[in-house]
XYZ file of C-alpha atoms in Angstrom:
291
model
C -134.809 -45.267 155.659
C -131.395 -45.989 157.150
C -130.572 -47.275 160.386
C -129.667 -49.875 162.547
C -132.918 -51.631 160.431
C -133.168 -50.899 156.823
C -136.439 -49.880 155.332
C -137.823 -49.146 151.942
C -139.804 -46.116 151.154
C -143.142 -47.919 151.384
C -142.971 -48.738 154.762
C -141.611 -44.980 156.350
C -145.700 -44.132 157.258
C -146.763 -47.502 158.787
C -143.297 -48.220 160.725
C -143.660 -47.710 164.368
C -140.142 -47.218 164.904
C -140.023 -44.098 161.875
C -143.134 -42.578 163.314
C -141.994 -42.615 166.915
C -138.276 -42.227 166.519
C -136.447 -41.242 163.463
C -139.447 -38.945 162.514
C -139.348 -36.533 165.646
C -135.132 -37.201 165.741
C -135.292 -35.577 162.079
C -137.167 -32.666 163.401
C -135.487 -32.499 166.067
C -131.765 -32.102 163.745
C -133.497 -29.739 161.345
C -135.099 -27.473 164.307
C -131.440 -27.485 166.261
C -129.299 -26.121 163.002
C -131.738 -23.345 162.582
C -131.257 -22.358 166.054
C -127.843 -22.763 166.634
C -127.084 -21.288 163.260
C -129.034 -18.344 163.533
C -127.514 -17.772 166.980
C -124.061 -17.821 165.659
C -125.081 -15.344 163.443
C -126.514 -12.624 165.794
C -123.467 -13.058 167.927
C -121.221 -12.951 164.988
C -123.156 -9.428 164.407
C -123.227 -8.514 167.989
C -119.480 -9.014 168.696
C -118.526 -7.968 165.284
C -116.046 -11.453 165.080
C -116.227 -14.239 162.857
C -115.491 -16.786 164.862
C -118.332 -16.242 167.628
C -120.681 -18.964 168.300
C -122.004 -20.535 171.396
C -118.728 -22.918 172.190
C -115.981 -19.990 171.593
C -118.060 -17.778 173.788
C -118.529 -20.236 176.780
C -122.413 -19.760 176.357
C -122.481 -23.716 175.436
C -120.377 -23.982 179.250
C -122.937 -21.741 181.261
C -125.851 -24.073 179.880
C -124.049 -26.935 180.769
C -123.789 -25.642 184.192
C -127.028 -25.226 184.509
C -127.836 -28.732 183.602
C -125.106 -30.015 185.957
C -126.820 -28.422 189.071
C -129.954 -30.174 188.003
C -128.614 -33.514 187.703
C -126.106 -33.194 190.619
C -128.859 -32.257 193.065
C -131.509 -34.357 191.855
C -133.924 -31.704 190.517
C -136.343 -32.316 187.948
C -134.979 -32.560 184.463
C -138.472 -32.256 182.536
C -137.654 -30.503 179.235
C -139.567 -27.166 180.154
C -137.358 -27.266 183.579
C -134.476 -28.009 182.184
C -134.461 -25.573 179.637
C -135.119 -22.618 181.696
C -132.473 -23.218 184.326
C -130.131 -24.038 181.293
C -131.121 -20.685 179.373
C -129.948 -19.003 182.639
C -126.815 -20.495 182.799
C -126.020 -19.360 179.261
C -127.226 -15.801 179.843
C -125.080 -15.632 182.851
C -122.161 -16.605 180.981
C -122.854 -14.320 177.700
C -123.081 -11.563 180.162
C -119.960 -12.376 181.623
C -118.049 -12.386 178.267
C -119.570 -8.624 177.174
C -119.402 -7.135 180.264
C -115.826 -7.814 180.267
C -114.962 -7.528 176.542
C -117.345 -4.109 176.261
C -114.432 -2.048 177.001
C -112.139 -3.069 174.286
C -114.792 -2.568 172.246
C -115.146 -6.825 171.026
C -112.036 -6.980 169.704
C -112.304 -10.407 168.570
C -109.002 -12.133 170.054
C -109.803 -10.717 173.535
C -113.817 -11.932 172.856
C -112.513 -15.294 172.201
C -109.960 -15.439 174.865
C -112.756 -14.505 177.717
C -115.275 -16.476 176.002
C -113.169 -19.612 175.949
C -111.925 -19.247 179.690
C -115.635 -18.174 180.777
C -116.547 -21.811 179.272
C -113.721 -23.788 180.205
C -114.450 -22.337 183.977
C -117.772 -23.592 183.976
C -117.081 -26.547 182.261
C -115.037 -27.580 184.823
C -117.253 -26.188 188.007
C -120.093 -28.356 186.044
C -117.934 -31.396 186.120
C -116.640 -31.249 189.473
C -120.135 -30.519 190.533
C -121.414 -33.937 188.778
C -117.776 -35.952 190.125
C -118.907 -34.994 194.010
C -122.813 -36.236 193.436
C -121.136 -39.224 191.629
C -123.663 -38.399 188.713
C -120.044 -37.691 186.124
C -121.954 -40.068 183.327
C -125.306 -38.873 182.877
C -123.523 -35.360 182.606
C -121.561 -36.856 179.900
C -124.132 -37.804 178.046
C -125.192 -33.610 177.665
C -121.462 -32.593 176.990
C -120.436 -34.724 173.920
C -124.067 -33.935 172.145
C -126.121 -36.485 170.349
C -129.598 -36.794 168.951
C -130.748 -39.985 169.756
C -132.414 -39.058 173.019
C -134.860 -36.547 170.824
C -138.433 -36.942 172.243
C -141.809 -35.735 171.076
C -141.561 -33.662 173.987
C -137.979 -31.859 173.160
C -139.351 -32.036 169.172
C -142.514 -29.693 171.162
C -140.059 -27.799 172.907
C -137.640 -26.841 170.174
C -140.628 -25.967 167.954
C -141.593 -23.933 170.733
C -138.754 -21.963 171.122
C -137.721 -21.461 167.251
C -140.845 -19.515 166.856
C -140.164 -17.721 169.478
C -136.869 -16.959 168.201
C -138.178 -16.254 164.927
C -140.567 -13.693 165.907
C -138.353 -11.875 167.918
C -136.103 -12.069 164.941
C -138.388 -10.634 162.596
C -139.439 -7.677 165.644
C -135.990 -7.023 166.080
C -134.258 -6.996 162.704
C -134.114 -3.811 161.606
C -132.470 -2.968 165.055
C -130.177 -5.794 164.450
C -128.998 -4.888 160.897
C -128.405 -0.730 162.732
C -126.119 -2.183 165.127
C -124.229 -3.575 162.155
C -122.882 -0.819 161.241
C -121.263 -0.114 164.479
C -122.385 1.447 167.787
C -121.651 4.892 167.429
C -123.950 4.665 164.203
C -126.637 3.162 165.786
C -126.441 5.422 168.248
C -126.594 8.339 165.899
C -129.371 6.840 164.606
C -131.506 6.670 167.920
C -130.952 3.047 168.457
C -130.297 1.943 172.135
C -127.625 -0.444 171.941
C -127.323 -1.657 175.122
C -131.074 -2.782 175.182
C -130.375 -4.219 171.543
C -127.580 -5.966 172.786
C -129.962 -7.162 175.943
C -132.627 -8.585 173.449
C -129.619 -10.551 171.137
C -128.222 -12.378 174.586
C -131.723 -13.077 175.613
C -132.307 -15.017 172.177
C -129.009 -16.729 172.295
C -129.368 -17.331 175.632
C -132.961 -19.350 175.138
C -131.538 -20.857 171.731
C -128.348 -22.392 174.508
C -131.200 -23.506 176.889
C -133.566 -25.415 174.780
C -130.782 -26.769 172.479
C -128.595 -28.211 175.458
C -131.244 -29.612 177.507
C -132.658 -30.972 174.646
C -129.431 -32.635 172.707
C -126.204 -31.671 174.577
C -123.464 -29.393 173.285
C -123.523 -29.206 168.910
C -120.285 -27.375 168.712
C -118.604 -25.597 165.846
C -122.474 -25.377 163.734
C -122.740 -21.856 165.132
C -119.526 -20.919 163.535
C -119.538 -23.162 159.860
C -123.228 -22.281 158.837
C -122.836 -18.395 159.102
C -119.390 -18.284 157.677
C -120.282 -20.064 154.782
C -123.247 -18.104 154.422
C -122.090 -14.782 154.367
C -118.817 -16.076 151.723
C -121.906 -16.400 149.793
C -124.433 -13.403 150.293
C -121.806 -10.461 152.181
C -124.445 -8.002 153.250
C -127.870 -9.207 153.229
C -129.149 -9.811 156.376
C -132.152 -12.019 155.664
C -130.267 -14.082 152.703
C -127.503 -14.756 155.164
C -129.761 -16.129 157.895
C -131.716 -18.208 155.355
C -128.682 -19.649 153.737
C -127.404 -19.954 157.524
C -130.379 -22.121 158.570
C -130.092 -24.244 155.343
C -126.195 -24.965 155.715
C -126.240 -25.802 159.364
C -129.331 -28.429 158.597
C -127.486 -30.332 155.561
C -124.605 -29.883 158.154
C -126.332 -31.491 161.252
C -128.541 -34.094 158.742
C -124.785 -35.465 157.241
C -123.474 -35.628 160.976
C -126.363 -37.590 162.412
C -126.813 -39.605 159.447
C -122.722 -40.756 159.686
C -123.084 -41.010 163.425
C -126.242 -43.658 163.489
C -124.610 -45.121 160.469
C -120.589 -45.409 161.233
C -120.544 -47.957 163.920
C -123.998 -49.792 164.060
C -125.409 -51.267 165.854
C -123.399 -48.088 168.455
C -123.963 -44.543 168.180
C -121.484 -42.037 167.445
C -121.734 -38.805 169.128
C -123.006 -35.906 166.679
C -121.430 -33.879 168.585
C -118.202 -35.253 168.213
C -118.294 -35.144 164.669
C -119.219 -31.460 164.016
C -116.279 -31.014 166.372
C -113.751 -32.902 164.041
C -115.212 -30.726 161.165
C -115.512 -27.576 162.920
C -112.002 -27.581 164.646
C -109.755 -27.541 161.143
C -112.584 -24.714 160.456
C -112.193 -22.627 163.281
C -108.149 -22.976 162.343
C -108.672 -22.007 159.257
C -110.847 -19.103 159.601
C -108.319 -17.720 162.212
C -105.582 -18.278 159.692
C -107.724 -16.353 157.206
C -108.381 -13.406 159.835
C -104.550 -13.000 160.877
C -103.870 -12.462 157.158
């Protein structure tokens, strides 16, 4: 109903401009906090740290790399494209941060220490990539994250990959609830947690792909949404990822209603607001872990 044009309730099914626009952006917002929340979860659980999401664990960076090369050189930037090559880039970059945290078995400062330099390394590759093609502005637009480029075509795509994600979810969760109680247990209990681990970065890795291509980097939702959630639930696996899901979508709904809303007739950048909410957050939550 509220935009940069007002309208009453009547009029939201015979409105062009709802059916075409603020319809699919709406699915788009609800489909991106289930993804990104769940995400945050499963790495929360796979790293055993509370403050894992895709930003603190450069995963965000290594899909934003990805897009980069595609813009830089021109290639196509079709959603299906775009998403794959993204995808990779955040695989590459998860893989990165366990290899090299696997040893000190995720301890949580050094997982957020490699994450963060992992992303901040390929932030900066991806923007001096973009500076030399003299394309730095169009990668802007996929680094502060915003919804009001959402499509038909991304709505498709995101659909797409949340059931995806979802069935793998549901395939996968008993495994995923073993490895929480730590890998030697898992192990004792005939899990394989390295091929566990495999399917987790896969997931994460497709949720960084379709959600970057698709709206840029929504920082800080990862981490909020599962916090919250398990403050609320502990130990339940399947309450906390519902409750996750449901946060992160009143979360992203508030942000993109505030940032059509704030400035009109301008955009402000989602993105930018879930990082002035989720910074204080992250502070906090480190302040609560150092107790």
């Amino acid at each position: 109903m509220v935009g940069d044009q007002n309208y009453p309730l009547s009029a939201l099914t015979s409105q062009p401009i709802i059916l075409q626009l603020r319809l699919p952006r709406l699915f788009g917002v609800i489909l991106v906090g289930i993804l990104l929340s769940i995400s945050g979860f499963l790495v929360q659980l796979m790293t055993k740290n509370p403050i894992a999401e895709l930003s603190t664990l450069g995963i965000s960076g290594g899909a934003s790399l990805g897009m980069s090369i595609l813009l830089a050189f021109g290639l196509s930037t079709n959603a299906g494209f775009s998403a794959l090559v993204a995808s990779i880039g955040a695989f590459v970059a998860l893989f990165l941060v366990i290899s090299l945290t696997a040893r000190t078995h995720f301890q949580p400062l050094k997982v957020i220490l490699v994450g963060t330099s992992v992303g901040l390394f390929a932030t900066s590759l991806a923007s001096a990539v973009t500076f030399a093609k003299h394309d730095s502005q169009s990668y802007f637009l996929w680094i502060v994250g915003s919804f009001s480029g959402m499509t038909q075509t991304k709505v498709i795509l995101l659909g797409f990959t949340t059931l995806i994600f979802i069935i793998l979810l549901i395939l996968f969760a008993n495994s995923f609830r073993i490895l929480n109680l730590g890998d030697e247990m898992a192990r004792s209990l005939g899990l394989s947690v390295n091929q566990v681990r495999t399917v987790m970065m896969i997931m994460v890795a497709m949720v960084a792909g379709a959600t970057v291509s698709s709206v840029g980097v929504i920082s800080f939702v990862g981490l909020i949404a599962p916090h919250l959630a398990k403050k609320v639930v502990r130990s339940n696996f399947w309450q906390g990822i519902v409750l996750s899901a449901l946060t992160a979508i009143i979360l992203l709904i508030c942000a993109d209603f505030v940032a059509r809303n704030m400035m009109k007739p301008y955009e402000f950048p989602a993105g930018s607001l879930t990082m002035l909410m989720g910074a204080p957050f992250f502070i906090w939550v480190m302040s609560q872990e150092a107790k």
